[in-house]
PDB file of C-alpha atoms and ligand atoms in Angstrom:
ATOM      1  CA  UNK A 300      -1.742  14.107   3.633  1.00 84.00           C
ATOM      2  CA  UNK A 301      -3.052  14.724   0.079  1.00 90.00           C
ATOM      3  CA  UNK A 302      -3.233  18.376   0.667  1.00 91.00           C
ATOM      4  CA  UNK A 303      -3.773  19.511  -2.643  1.00 92.00           C
ATOM      5  CA  UNK A 304      -6.451  16.641  -3.720  1.00 94.00           C
ATOM      6  CA  UNK A 305      -8.390  17.872  -0.257  1.00 93.00           C
ATOM      7  CA  UNK A 306      -8.370  21.185  -1.422  1.00 93.00           C
ATOM      8  CA  UNK A 307      -9.604  20.537  -4.878  1.00 94.00           C
ATOM      9  CA  UNK A 308     -12.307  18.289  -3.861  1.00 93.00           C
ATOM     10  CA  UNK A 309     -13.414  20.787  -1.244  1.00 92.00           C
ATOM     11  CA  UNK A 310     -13.633  23.288  -3.914  1.00 91.00           C
ATOM     12  CA  UNK A 311     -15.629  21.095  -6.069  1.00 91.00           C
ATOM     13  CA  UNK A 312     -17.994  20.453  -3.361  1.00 90.00           C
ATOM     14  CA  UNK A 313     -18.325  24.400  -2.514  1.00 87.00           C
ATOM     15  CA  UNK A 314     -20.788  24.939  -5.301  1.00 79.00           C
ATOM     16  CA  UNK A 315     -23.063  22.163  -3.938  1.00 80.00           C
ATOM     17  CA  UNK A 316     -23.056  22.919  -0.360  1.00 77.00           C
ATOM     18  CA  UNK A 317     -25.440  25.345   1.186  1.00 70.00           C
ATOM     19  CA  UNK A 318     -27.579  24.932  -1.750  1.00 69.00           C
ATOM     20  CA  UNK A 319     -31.282  24.094  -0.870  1.00 69.00           C
ATOM     21  CA  UNK A 320     -31.708  22.829  -4.407  1.00 76.00           C
ATOM     22  CA  UNK A 321     -29.324  21.409  -7.028  1.00 81.00           C
ATOM     23  CA  UNK A 322     -29.619  20.608 -10.682  1.00 84.00           C
ATOM     24  CA  UNK A 323     -28.166  17.979 -13.010  1.00 84.00           C
ATOM     25  CA  UNK A 324     -25.845  20.659 -14.376  1.00 86.00           C
ATOM     26  CA  UNK A 325     -24.674  21.203 -10.804  1.00 87.00           C
ATOM     27  CA  UNK A 326     -23.863  17.683 -10.540  1.00 89.00           C
ATOM     28  CA  UNK A 327     -22.409  17.183 -13.882  1.00 91.00           C
ATOM     29  CA  UNK A 328     -19.946  20.023 -13.370  1.00 90.00           C
ATOM     30  CA  UNK A 329     -18.883  19.086  -9.841  1.00 93.00           C
ATOM     31  CA  UNK A 330     -18.340  15.313 -10.958  1.00 95.00           C
ATOM     32  CA  UNK A 331     -16.043  16.902 -13.680  1.00 95.00           C
ATOM     33  CA  UNK A 332     -14.131  18.685 -11.173  1.00 95.00           C
ATOM     34  CA  UNK A 333     -13.876  15.772  -9.158  1.00 96.00           C
ATOM     35  CA  UNK A 334     -12.399  13.926 -11.915  1.00 96.00           C
ATOM     36  CA  UNK A 335      -9.811  16.543 -12.694  1.00 96.00           C
ATOM     37  CA  UNK A 336      -8.679  16.858  -9.103  1.00 95.00           C
ATOM     38  CA  UNK A 337      -8.396  12.940  -9.069  1.00 95.00           C
ATOM     39  CA  UNK A 338      -6.341  12.912 -12.230  1.00 95.00           C
ATOM     40  CA  UNK A 339      -4.163  16.104 -10.933  1.00 94.00           C
ATOM     41  CA  UNK A 340      -3.477  13.708  -7.889  1.00 94.00           C
ATOM     42  CA  UNK A 341      -2.119  10.804 -10.404  1.00 93.00           C
ATOM     43  CA  UNK A 342      -5.109   8.675 -10.590  1.00 94.00           C
ATOM     44  CA  UNK A 343      -5.197   7.158 -13.982  1.00 90.00           C
ATOM     45  CA  UNK A 344      -7.875   8.646 -16.228  1.00 92.00           C
ATOM     46  CA  UNK A 345      -9.690   5.042 -16.462  1.00 93.00           C
ATOM     47  CA  UNK A 346      -9.859   4.677 -12.655  1.00 95.00           C
ATOM     48  CA  UNK A 347     -10.743   8.512 -12.351  1.00 96.00           C
ATOM     49  CA  UNK A 348     -13.613   8.177 -14.909  1.00 96.00           C
ATOM     50  CA  UNK A 349     -15.114   4.925 -13.560  1.00 96.00           C
ATOM     51  CA  UNK A 350     -15.396   6.089  -9.921  1.00 97.00           C
ATOM     52  CA  UNK A 351     -16.959   9.567 -11.114  1.00 97.00           C
ATOM     53  CA  UNK A 352     -19.192   7.777 -13.412  1.00 97.00           C
ATOM     54  CA  UNK A 353     -20.569   5.954 -10.397  1.00 97.00           C
ATOM     55  CA  UNK A 354     -20.696   8.934  -8.167  1.00 96.00           C
ATOM     56  CA  UNK A 355     -22.903  10.504 -10.879  1.00 94.00           C
ATOM     57  CA  UNK A 356     -24.992   7.117 -11.186  1.00 95.00           C
ATOM     58  CA  UNK A 357     -25.416   6.882  -7.338  1.00 95.00           C
ATOM     59  CA  UNK A 358     -26.352  10.771  -7.060  1.00 92.00           C
ATOM     60  CA  UNK A 359     -29.204   9.981  -9.469  1.00 91.00           C
ATOM     61  CA  UNK A 360     -30.416   6.629  -7.896  1.00 92.00           C
ATOM     62  CA  UNK A 361     -30.532   8.349  -4.583  1.00 90.00           C
ATOM     63  CA  UNK A 362     -32.432  11.479  -5.882  1.00 89.00           C
ATOM     64  CA  UNK A 363     -29.615  13.950  -4.520  1.00 83.00           C
ATOM     65  CA  UNK A 364     -31.172  16.808  -6.324  1.00 83.00           C
ATOM     66  CA  UNK A 365     -34.536  16.423  -4.282  1.00 83.00           C
ATOM     67  CA  UNK A 366     -32.708  15.434  -0.929  1.00 82.00           C
ATOM     68  CA  UNK A 367     -33.113  17.598   2.224  1.00 80.00           C
ATOM     69  CA  UNK A 368     -29.491  18.605   2.357  1.00 83.00           C
ATOM     70  CA  UNK A 369     -28.115  17.816  -1.291  1.00 85.00           C
ATOM     71  CA  UNK A 370     -24.589  18.915  -0.695  1.00 87.00           C
ATOM     72  CA  UNK A 371     -24.064  16.726   2.217  1.00 88.00           C
ATOM     73  CA  UNK A 372     -25.858  13.598   0.449  1.00 91.00           C
ATOM     74  CA  UNK A 373     -23.500  14.226  -2.469  1.00 92.00           C
ATOM     75  CA  UNK A 374     -20.311  14.267  -0.248  1.00 93.00           C
ATOM     76  CA  UNK A 375     -21.348  11.184   1.419  1.00 95.00           C
ATOM     77  CA  UNK A 376     -21.628   9.301  -1.972  1.00 96.00           C
ATOM     78  CA  UNK A 377     -18.301  10.396  -2.868  1.00 96.00           C
ATOM     79  CA  UNK A 378     -16.788   9.095   0.360  1.00 97.00           C
ATOM     80  CA  UNK A 379     -18.614   5.779   0.013  1.00 97.00           C
ATOM     81  CA  UNK A 380     -17.304   5.441  -3.690  1.00 97.00           C
ATOM     82  CA  UNK A 381     -13.773   6.425  -2.552  1.00 97.00           C
ATOM     83  CA  UNK A 382     -13.515   3.948   0.344  1.00 97.00           C
ATOM     84  CA  UNK A 383     -15.159   1.298  -2.445  1.00 97.00           C
ATOM     85  CA  UNK A 384     -12.146   2.246  -4.805  1.00 97.00           C
ATOM     86  CA  UNK A 385      -9.516   1.413  -2.017  1.00 97.00           C
ATOM     87  CA  UNK A 386     -11.209  -2.041  -1.219  1.00 96.00           C
ATOM     88  CA  UNK A 387     -13.913  -1.240   1.072  1.00 97.00           C
ATOM     89  CA  UNK A 388     -12.652  -2.892   4.289  1.00 96.00           C
ATOM     90  CA  UNK A 389      -9.296  -3.166   5.894  1.00 97.00           C
ATOM     91  CA  UNK A 390      -7.408  -6.583   5.227  1.00 96.00           C
ATOM     92  CA  UNK A 391      -5.456  -8.619   7.356  1.00 95.00           C
ATOM     93  CA  UNK A 392      -1.946 -10.591   6.726  1.00 97.00           C
ATOM     94  CA  UNK A 393      -1.972 -14.390   6.525  1.00 97.00           C
ATOM     95  CA  UNK A 394       0.459 -15.966   9.115  1.00 96.00           C
ATOM     96  CA  UNK A 395      -0.274 -19.338   8.718  1.00 95.00           C
ATOM     97  CA  UNK A 396       2.424 -22.085   9.208  1.00 94.00           C
ATOM     98  CA  UNK A 397       5.070 -22.679  11.900  1.00 92.00           C
ATOM     99  CA  UNK A 398       7.057 -20.682  11.370  1.00 96.00           C
ATOM    100  CA  UNK A 399       4.680 -18.330   9.046  1.00 98.00           C
ATOM    101  CA  UNK A 400       6.773 -16.922   6.502  1.00 98.00           C
ATOM    102  CA  UNK A 401       6.574 -13.120   5.216  1.00 98.00           C
ATOM    103  CA  UNK A 402       8.224 -12.291   2.065  1.00 98.00           C
ATOM    104  CA  UNK A 403       8.910  -8.780   1.631  1.00 97.00           C
ATOM    105  CA  UNK A 404       9.557  -7.288  -2.129  1.00 96.00           C
ATOM    106  CA  UNK A 405       9.782  -4.165  -3.705  1.00 96.00           C
ATOM    107  CA  UNK A 406      12.368  -1.532  -5.742  1.00 95.00           C
ATOM    108  CA  UNK A 407      15.490  -0.326  -3.893  1.00 92.00           C
ATOM    109  CA  UNK A 408      14.755   2.737  -1.590  1.00 93.00           C
ATOM    110  CA  UNK A 409      10.819   1.916  -1.425  1.00 95.00           C
ATOM    111  CA  UNK A 410      11.170   1.436   2.359  1.00 95.00           C
ATOM    112  CA  UNK A 411      11.229  -2.542   2.406  1.00 96.00           C
ATOM    113  CA  UNK A 412      13.889  -2.708   5.177  1.00 96.00           C
ATOM    114  CA  UNK A 413      12.343  -0.046   7.272  1.00 96.00           C
ATOM    115  CA  UNK A 414       8.966  -1.893   7.128  1.00 97.00           C
ATOM    116  CA  UNK A 415      10.410  -5.204   7.856  1.00 97.00           C
ATOM    117  CA  UNK A 416      11.887  -3.673  11.012  1.00 97.00           C
ATOM    118  CA  UNK A 417       8.211  -1.940  11.706  1.00 97.00           C
ATOM    119  CA  UNK A 418       6.108  -5.156  10.928  1.00 98.00           C
ATOM    120  CA  UNK A 419       8.602  -7.312  13.102  1.00 98.00           C
ATOM    121  CA  UNK A 420       8.224  -4.583  15.887  1.00 97.00           C
ATOM    122  CA  UNK A 421       4.541  -4.753  15.504  1.00 97.00           C
ATOM    123  CA  UNK A 422       4.379  -8.681  15.615  1.00 97.00           C
ATOM    124  CA  UNK A 423       6.928  -8.603  18.743  1.00 97.00           C
ATOM    125  CA  UNK A 424       4.235  -6.524  20.442  1.00 96.00           C
ATOM    126  CA  UNK A 425       1.507  -8.662  20.001  1.00 95.00           C
ATOM    127  CA  UNK A 426       3.811 -11.392  21.673  1.00 96.00           C
ATOM    128  CA  UNK A 427       5.024 -13.264  18.405  1.00 97.00           C
ATOM    129  CA  UNK A 428       8.588 -14.649  18.355  1.00 97.00           C
ATOM    130  CA  UNK A 429       9.920 -12.948  15.108  1.00 98.00           C
ATOM    131  CA  UNK A 430      12.828 -13.450  12.946  1.00 98.00           C
ATOM    132  CA  UNK A 431      14.282 -10.950  10.348  1.00 98.00           C
ATOM    133  CA  UNK A 432      15.914 -12.151   7.279  1.00 98.00           C
ATOM    134  CA  UNK A 433      18.416 -10.337   5.384  1.00 96.00           C
ATOM    135  CA  UNK A 434      18.087 -11.593   1.755  1.00 94.00           C
ATOM    136  CA  UNK A 435      19.904  -8.708   0.053  1.00 90.00           C
ATOM    137  CA  UNK A 436      23.015 -10.281  -1.250  1.00 88.00           C
ATOM    138  CA  UNK A 437      24.137  -7.237  -3.444  1.00 88.00           C
ATOM    139  CA  UNK A 438      24.326  -4.537  -0.749  1.00 84.00           C
ATOM    140  CA  UNK A 439      26.229  -5.482   2.407  1.00 83.00           C
ATOM    141  CA  UNK A 440      24.999  -2.019   3.898  1.00 90.00           C
ATOM    142  CA  UNK A 441      21.517  -3.552   3.781  1.00 90.00           C
ATOM    143  CA  UNK A 442      22.532  -6.373   6.144  1.00 94.00           C
ATOM    144  CA  UNK A 443      23.857  -3.987   8.270  1.00 95.00           C
ATOM    145  CA  UNK A 444      20.771  -1.663   8.298  1.00 95.00           C
ATOM    146  CA  UNK A 445      18.404  -4.784   9.045  1.00 96.00           C
ATOM    147  CA  UNK A 446      20.930  -5.624  11.689  1.00 96.00           C
ATOM    148  CA  UNK A 447      20.587  -2.311  13.289  1.00 97.00           C
ATOM    149  CA  UNK A 448      16.948  -2.212  13.382  1.00 97.00           C
ATOM    150  CA  UNK A 449      16.857  -5.619  14.946  1.00 97.00           C
ATOM    151  CA  UNK A 450      19.014  -4.673  17.593  1.00 97.00           C
ATOM    152  CA  UNK A 451      16.894  -1.421  18.190  1.00 97.00           C
ATOM    153  CA  UNK A 452      13.676  -3.315  18.602  1.00 97.00           C
ATOM    154  CA  UNK A 453      14.960  -6.655  20.180  1.00 97.00           C
ATOM    155  CA  UNK A 454      14.356  -8.989  17.134  1.00 98.00           C
ATOM    156  CA  UNK A 455      16.871 -11.532  16.005  1.00 97.00           C
ATOM    157  CA  UNK A 456      18.361 -10.957  12.483  1.00 98.00           C
ATOM    158  CA  UNK A 457      19.639 -13.923  10.235  1.00 98.00           C
ATOM    159  CA  UNK A 458      22.200 -12.889   7.733  1.00 96.00           C
ATOM    160  CA  UNK A 459      24.862 -14.767   5.822  1.00 95.00           C
ATOM    161  CA  UNK A 460      27.195 -12.230   4.653  1.00 92.00           C
ATOM    162  CA  UNK A 461      29.609 -14.451   2.644  1.00 92.00           C
ATOM    163  CA  UNK A 462      26.703 -16.307   0.942  1.00 95.00           C
ATOM    164  CA  UNK A 463      25.909 -14.951  -2.376  1.00 92.00           C
ATOM    165  CA  UNK A 464      22.915 -17.132  -2.917  1.00 95.00           C
ATOM    166  CA  UNK A 465      19.751 -15.221  -1.628  1.00 95.00           C
ATOM    167  CA  UNK A 466      17.751 -18.360  -2.446  1.00 97.00           C
ATOM    168  CA  UNK A 467      19.749 -20.573  -0.216  1.00 97.00           C
ATOM    169  CA  UNK A 468      19.981 -17.974   2.614  1.00 97.00           C
ATOM    170  CA  UNK A 469      16.109 -17.536   2.661  1.00 97.00           C
ATOM    171  CA  UNK A 470      15.905 -21.703   2.969  1.00 97.00           C
ATOM    172  CA  UNK A 471      18.582 -21.792   5.622  1.00 98.00           C
ATOM    173  CA  UNK A 472      17.048 -18.837   7.619  1.00 98.00           C
ATOM    174  CA  UNK A 473      13.408 -20.703   7.517  1.00 98.00           C
ATOM    175  CA  UNK A 474      15.099 -23.780   8.618  1.00 97.00           C
ATOM    176  CA  UNK A 475      16.914 -21.948  11.478  1.00 97.00           C
ATOM    177  CA  UNK A 476      13.758 -19.995  12.622  1.00 97.00           C
ATOM    178  CA  UNK A 477      12.100 -23.470  12.916  1.00 96.00           C
ATOM    179  CA  UNK A 478      14.644 -25.170  15.066  1.00 97.00           C
ATOM    180  CA  UNK A 479      14.658 -22.122  17.392  1.00 96.00           C
ATOM    181  CA  UNK A 480      10.964 -22.028  17.648  1.00 96.00           C
ATOM    182  CA  UNK A 481      10.105 -18.573  16.206  1.00 97.00           C
ATOM    183  CA  UNK A 482       6.660 -18.081  15.083  1.00 97.00           C
ATOM    184  CA  UNK A 483       7.219 -15.660  12.161  1.00 98.00           C
ATOM    185  CA  UNK A 484       9.952 -15.076   9.704  1.00 98.00           C
ATOM    186  CA  UNK A 485      10.136 -11.692   7.722  1.00 98.00           C
ATOM    187  CA  UNK A 486      12.502 -12.172   4.564  1.00 98.00           C
ATOM    188  CA  UNK A 487      13.683  -8.822   3.248  1.00 96.00           C
ATOM    189  CA  UNK A 488      14.792  -9.338  -0.307  1.00 94.00           C
ATOM    190  CA  UNK A 489      16.818  -7.141  -2.483  1.00 89.00           C
ATOM    191  CA  UNK A 490      15.549  -4.645  -4.569  1.00 86.00           C
ATOM    192  CA  UNK A 491      16.802  -2.503  -7.828  1.00 81.00           C
ATOM    193  CA  UNK A 492      16.313   1.074  -8.899  1.00 79.00           C
ATOM    194  CA  UNK A 493      13.980  -0.460 -11.665  1.00 80.00           C
ATOM    195  CA  UNK A 494      11.997  -3.638 -12.401  1.00 79.00           C
ATOM    196  CA  UNK A 495      14.595  -5.938 -13.811  1.00 86.00           C
ATOM    197  CA  UNK A 496      14.781  -9.424 -14.783  1.00 89.00           C
ATOM    198  CA  UNK A 497      17.577 -10.740 -12.564  1.00 88.00           C
ATOM    199  CA  UNK A 498      15.657  -9.213  -9.413  1.00 87.00           C
ATOM    200  CA  UNK A 499      12.329 -10.662 -10.725  1.00 91.00           C
ATOM    201  CA  UNK A 500      13.569 -14.072 -11.193  1.00 93.00           C
ATOM    202  CA  UNK A 501      15.408 -14.152  -7.816  1.00 93.00           C
ATOM    203  CA  UNK A 502      12.446 -13.044  -5.735  1.00 94.00           C
ATOM    204  CA  UNK A 503      10.418 -15.584  -7.635  1.00 96.00           C
ATOM    205  CA  UNK A 504      12.882 -18.401  -7.004  1.00 96.00           C
ATOM    206  CA  UNK A 505      12.742 -17.113  -3.247  1.00 97.00           C
ATOM    207  CA  UNK A 506       9.213 -17.577  -3.023  1.00 97.00           C
ATOM    208  CA  UNK A 507       9.301 -21.151  -4.567  1.00 97.00           C
ATOM    209  CA  UNK A 508      11.802 -22.289  -1.953  1.00 97.00           C
ATOM    210  CA  UNK A 509      10.180 -21.057   1.145  1.00 97.00           C
ATOM    211  CA  UNK A 510       6.335 -20.955   0.334  1.00 96.00           C
ATOM    212  CA  UNK A 511       5.582 -17.738   1.799  1.00 98.00           C
ATOM    213  CA  UNK A 512       1.882 -17.523   3.421  1.00 97.00           C
ATOM    214  CA  UNK A 513       1.921 -13.640   2.867  1.00 98.00           C
ATOM    215  CA  UNK A 514       4.001 -11.701   0.022  1.00 98.00           C
ATOM    216  CA  UNK A 515       3.625  -8.049   0.842  1.00 98.00           C
ATOM    217  CA  UNK A 516       4.880  -5.523  -1.908  1.00 97.00           C
ATOM    218  CA  UNK A 517       6.228  -2.321  -0.823  1.00 97.00           C
ATOM    219  CA  UNK A 518       6.052   0.897  -2.890  1.00 96.00           C
ATOM    220  CA  UNK A 519       6.720   4.638  -2.215  1.00 95.00           C
ATOM    221  CA  UNK A 520       3.532   6.441  -2.580  1.00 93.00           C
ATOM    222  CA  UNK A 521       5.453   9.413  -3.725  1.00 92.00           C
ATOM    223  CA  UNK A 522       6.069   7.866  -7.113  1.00 91.00           C
ATOM    224  CA  UNK A 523       2.483   8.216  -8.186  1.00 86.00           C
ATOM    225  CA  UNK A 524       1.469   6.467 -11.344  1.00 88.00           C
ATOM    226  CA  UNK A 525       4.916   4.807 -11.495  1.00 91.00           C
ATOM    227  CA  UNK A 526       4.132   3.216  -8.197  1.00 93.00           C
ATOM    228  CA  UNK A 527       1.011   1.683  -9.650  1.00 94.00           C
ATOM    229  CA  UNK A 528       3.077   0.380 -12.939  1.00 94.00           C
ATOM    230  CA  UNK A 529       5.655  -1.258 -10.625  1.00 95.00           C
ATOM    231  CA  UNK A 530       2.926  -2.892  -8.313  1.00 96.00           C
ATOM    232  CA  UNK A 531       1.552  -4.283 -11.568  1.00 95.00           C
ATOM    233  CA  UNK A 532       4.882  -5.623 -12.797  1.00 94.00           C
ATOM    234  CA  UNK A 533       5.554  -7.301  -9.393  1.00 95.00           C
ATOM    235  CA  UNK A 534       2.261  -8.591  -9.212  1.00 96.00           C
ATOM    236  CA  UNK A 535       2.332 -10.175 -12.879  1.00 95.00           C
ATOM    237  CA  UNK A 536       5.519 -12.208 -11.490  1.00 94.00           C
ATOM    238  CA  UNK A 537       4.744 -12.585  -7.661  1.00 96.00           C
ATOM    239  CA  UNK A 538       1.089 -12.666  -7.483  1.00 97.00           C
ATOM    240  CA  UNK A 539       1.467 -11.006  -4.036  1.00 98.00           C
ATOM    241  CA  UNK A 540      -1.142 -10.813  -1.330  1.00 98.00           C
ATOM    242  CA  UNK A 541      -0.892  -7.025  -0.088  1.00 98.00           C
ATOM    243  CA  UNK A 542       0.617  -3.876  -0.753  1.00 98.00           C
ATOM    244  CA  UNK A 543       2.530  -1.494   1.683  1.00 97.00           C
ATOM    245  CA  UNK A 544       2.396   2.282   0.876  1.00 96.00           C
ATOM    246  CA  UNK A 545       5.221   4.060   2.349  1.00 96.00           C
ATOM    247  CA  UNK A 546       6.179   7.703   2.875  1.00 95.00           C
ATOM    248  CA  UNK A 547       2.520   8.986   3.233  1.00 93.00           C
ATOM    249  CA  UNK A 548       3.986  11.378   5.621  1.00 91.00           C
ATOM    250  CA  UNK A 549       5.562  13.226   2.490  1.00 86.00           C
ATOM    251  CA  UNK A 550       3.912  15.327  -0.145  1.00 82.00           C
ATOM    252  CA  UNK A 551       2.528  12.287  -2.208  1.00 84.00           C
ATOM    253  CA  UNK A 552      -0.469  13.177  -4.142  1.00 88.00           C
ATOM    254  CA  UNK A 553      -2.581  10.479  -3.251  1.00 90.00           C
ATOM    255  CA  UNK A 554      -2.995   8.589  -6.659  1.00 91.00           C
ATOM    256  CA  UNK A 555      -1.108   5.413  -5.483  1.00 91.00           C
ATOM    257  CA  UNK A 556      -3.284   5.043  -2.358  1.00 92.00           C
ATOM    258  CA  UNK A 557      -6.703   5.635  -4.625  1.00 94.00           C
ATOM    259  CA  UNK A 558      -5.703   3.429  -7.532  1.00 93.00           C
ATOM    260  CA  UNK A 559      -3.635   0.547  -6.499  1.00 95.00           C
ATOM    261  CA  UNK A 560      -6.457  -1.510  -5.450  1.00 95.00           C
ATOM    262  CA  UNK A 561      -8.463  -0.801  -8.872  1.00 94.00           C
ATOM    263  CA  UNK A 562      -5.510  -1.398 -11.107  1.00 94.00           C
ATOM    264  CA  UNK A 563      -3.760  -4.364  -9.558  1.00 95.00           C
ATOM    265  CA  UNK A 564      -6.767  -6.089  -7.667  1.00 96.00           C
ATOM    266  CA  UNK A 565      -4.846  -6.402  -4.500  1.00 97.00           C
ATOM    267  CA  UNK A 566      -5.417  -4.583  -1.169  1.00 97.00           C
ATOM    268  CA  UNK A 567      -3.307  -1.981   0.513  1.00 97.00           C
ATOM    269  CA  UNK A 568      -2.918  -3.818   4.015  1.00 98.00           C
ATOM    270  CA  UNK A 569      -0.309  -1.360   5.714  1.00 97.00           C
ATOM    271  CA  UNK A 570       0.559   2.416   5.349  1.00 96.00           C
ATOM    272  CA  UNK A 571       4.241   3.936   6.549  1.00 95.00           C
ATOM    273  CA  UNK A 572       3.966   7.510   7.660  1.00 94.00           C
ATOM    274  CA  UNK A 573       7.778   7.972   8.868  1.00 95.00           C
ATOM    275  CA  UNK A 574      11.137   6.785   9.590  1.00 93.00           C
ATOM    276  CA  UNK A 575      10.438   5.654  13.085  1.00 94.00           C
ATOM    277  CA  UNK A 576       9.581   2.163  14.106  1.00 94.00           C
ATOM    278  CA  UNK A 577       6.087   3.128  15.597  1.00 93.00           C
ATOM    279  CA  UNK A 578       5.133   4.887  12.244  1.00 92.00           C
ATOM    280  CA  UNK A 579       2.938   1.948  10.928  1.00 93.00           C
ATOM    281  CA  UNK A 580      -0.790   1.861  10.444  1.00 94.00           C
ATOM    282  CA  UNK A 581      -3.068  -0.501   9.309  1.00 96.00           C
ATOM    283  CA  UNK A 582      -4.769   0.736   6.034  1.00 97.00           C
ATOM    284  CA  UNK A 583      -8.425   1.666   6.578  1.00 97.00           C
ATOM    285  CA  UNK A 584     -10.147   2.475   3.192  1.00 97.00           C
ATOM    286  CA  UNK A 585     -12.810   4.439   5.172  1.00 97.00           C
ATOM    287  CA  UNK A 586     -10.424   6.404   6.977  1.00 96.00           C
ATOM    288  CA  UNK A 587      -8.412   7.184   4.193  1.00 95.00           C
ATOM    289  CA  UNK A 588     -11.577   8.335   2.312  1.00 95.00           C
ATOM    290  CA  UNK A 589     -12.284  10.588   4.941  1.00 94.00           C
ATOM    291  CA  UNK A 590      -9.019  12.010   5.225  1.00 91.00           C
ATOM    292  CA  UNK A 591      -8.857  12.707   1.562  1.00 91.00           C
ATOM    293  CA  UNK A 592     -12.236  14.574   1.973  1.00 90.00           C
ATOM    294  CA  UNK A 593     -10.942  16.344   5.215  1.00 83.00           C
TER     295      UNK A 593
HETATM  296  P1  GDP B 713      14.797  -0.419   0.710  1.00 69.30           P
HETATM  297  O1  GDP B 713      15.923   0.175  -0.085  1.00 69.30           O
HETATM  298  O2  GDP B 713      13.526  -0.476   0.158  1.00 69.30           O
HETATM  299  O3  GDP B 713      14.947  -1.403   1.804  1.00 69.30           O
HETATM  300  O4  GDP B 713      14.326   1.092   1.688  1.00 69.30           O
HETATM  301  P2  GDP B 713      14.868   1.626   3.149  1.00 69.30           P
HETATM  302  O5  GDP B 713      13.983   1.002   4.025  1.00 69.30           O
HETATM  303  O6  GDP B 713      16.364   1.487   3.412  1.00 69.30           O
HETATM  304  O7  GDP B 713      14.274   3.125   3.065  1.00 69.30           O
HETATM  305  C1  GDP B 713      14.649   4.123   2.145  1.00 69.30           C
HETATM  306  C2  GDP B 713      14.711   5.541   2.782  1.00 69.30           C
HETATM  307  O8  GDP B 713      13.330   5.943   3.073  1.00 69.30           O
HETATM  308  C3  GDP B 713      15.381   5.514   4.214  1.00 69.30           C
HETATM  309  O9  GDP B 713      16.031   6.623   4.330  1.00 69.30           O
HETATM  310  C4  GDP B 713      13.954   5.454   5.157  1.00 69.30           C
HETATM  311  O10 GDP B 713      14.503   5.757   6.367  1.00 69.30           O
HETATM  312  C5  GDP B 713      13.123   5.981   4.497  1.00 69.30           C
HETATM  313  N1  GDP B 713      11.742   5.797   4.809  1.00 69.30           N
HETATM  314  C6  GDP B 713      11.161   4.513   4.722  1.00 69.30           C
HETATM  315  N2  GDP B 713       9.848   4.467   4.871  1.00 69.30           N
HETATM  316  C7  GDP B 713       9.506   5.758   5.174  1.00 69.30           C
HETATM  317  C8  GDP B 713       8.316   6.355   5.653  1.00 69.30           C
HETATM  318  O11 GDP B 713       7.313   5.836   5.624  1.00 69.30           O
HETATM  319  N3  GDP B 713       8.298   7.767   5.685  1.00 69.30           N
HETATM  320  C9  GDP B 713       9.667   8.461   5.355  1.00 69.30           C
HETATM  321  N4  GDP B 713       9.568   9.816   5.423  1.00 69.30           N
HETATM  322  N5  GDP B 713      10.819   7.942   4.889  1.00 69.30           N
HETATM  323  C10 GDP B 713      10.649   6.506   5.060  1.00 69.30           C
END
């Protein structure tokens, strides 16, 4: 994961590691290299500058130059600042209500349906009574895809293939879940290839109709800065609660993971690392920072 970023950061640290004494010039040039590595990984300039400025300031405040092992202390500071950049600590989802309603939104192909299945599977394993809802009225294949996943993990899937009103389907699904005593309803919505007004209005109307306790925005981490821009566009309309980063098993460069929190001010809550139902993890900023540093 994030191999190129990891290599570049380690390259930057090399000039400090093993040195008994380092100078402010060493620090300044290392910080500059880190900034370049972050930007190469698709972290936007402003975020890369802010985080490296903080690293520099911390290095001064904590007297890295006269530390016993300056290289190690410097790497520790970078680790702490990257963790803070990604939100500091892992965040949970809010599953209040009976049933609790979770709304899943994002672009087509981002991994929404796959994540909905994974999340249902994860909750089922905790003993929850889960219902999945196919609220994509544009692609009949999306309904079938969710039904196949539902069967695979043993979770009921609510669908109305003849109904073209997604808001109505979502509302009916929640009523059905209530009557069946389900504890959690996960509503998988339609996505488009790009942010568009019809899709945004529809998902906004679904939100109004079913008052979810948690809205998760799903985004493909391989799309770099576009991932961050899409997250911003969705958040402006939906005010979502958390982000799901997908396809971290691919060759994504790391920019989305590192900068979504800073740009959108919403936490990444889950990461998806494959197509299998088990490939889902809670996002831990500190573990991610350690991974990035290798
Ligand atoms: P949706 O259109 O947003 O519902 O996206 P899908 O859930 O249909 O996912 C689009 C494609 O990406 C499918 O082929 C999935 O199997 C694949 N996919 C989803 N999540 C991941 C992931 O974390 N890693 C990989 N490698 N593929 C994924």
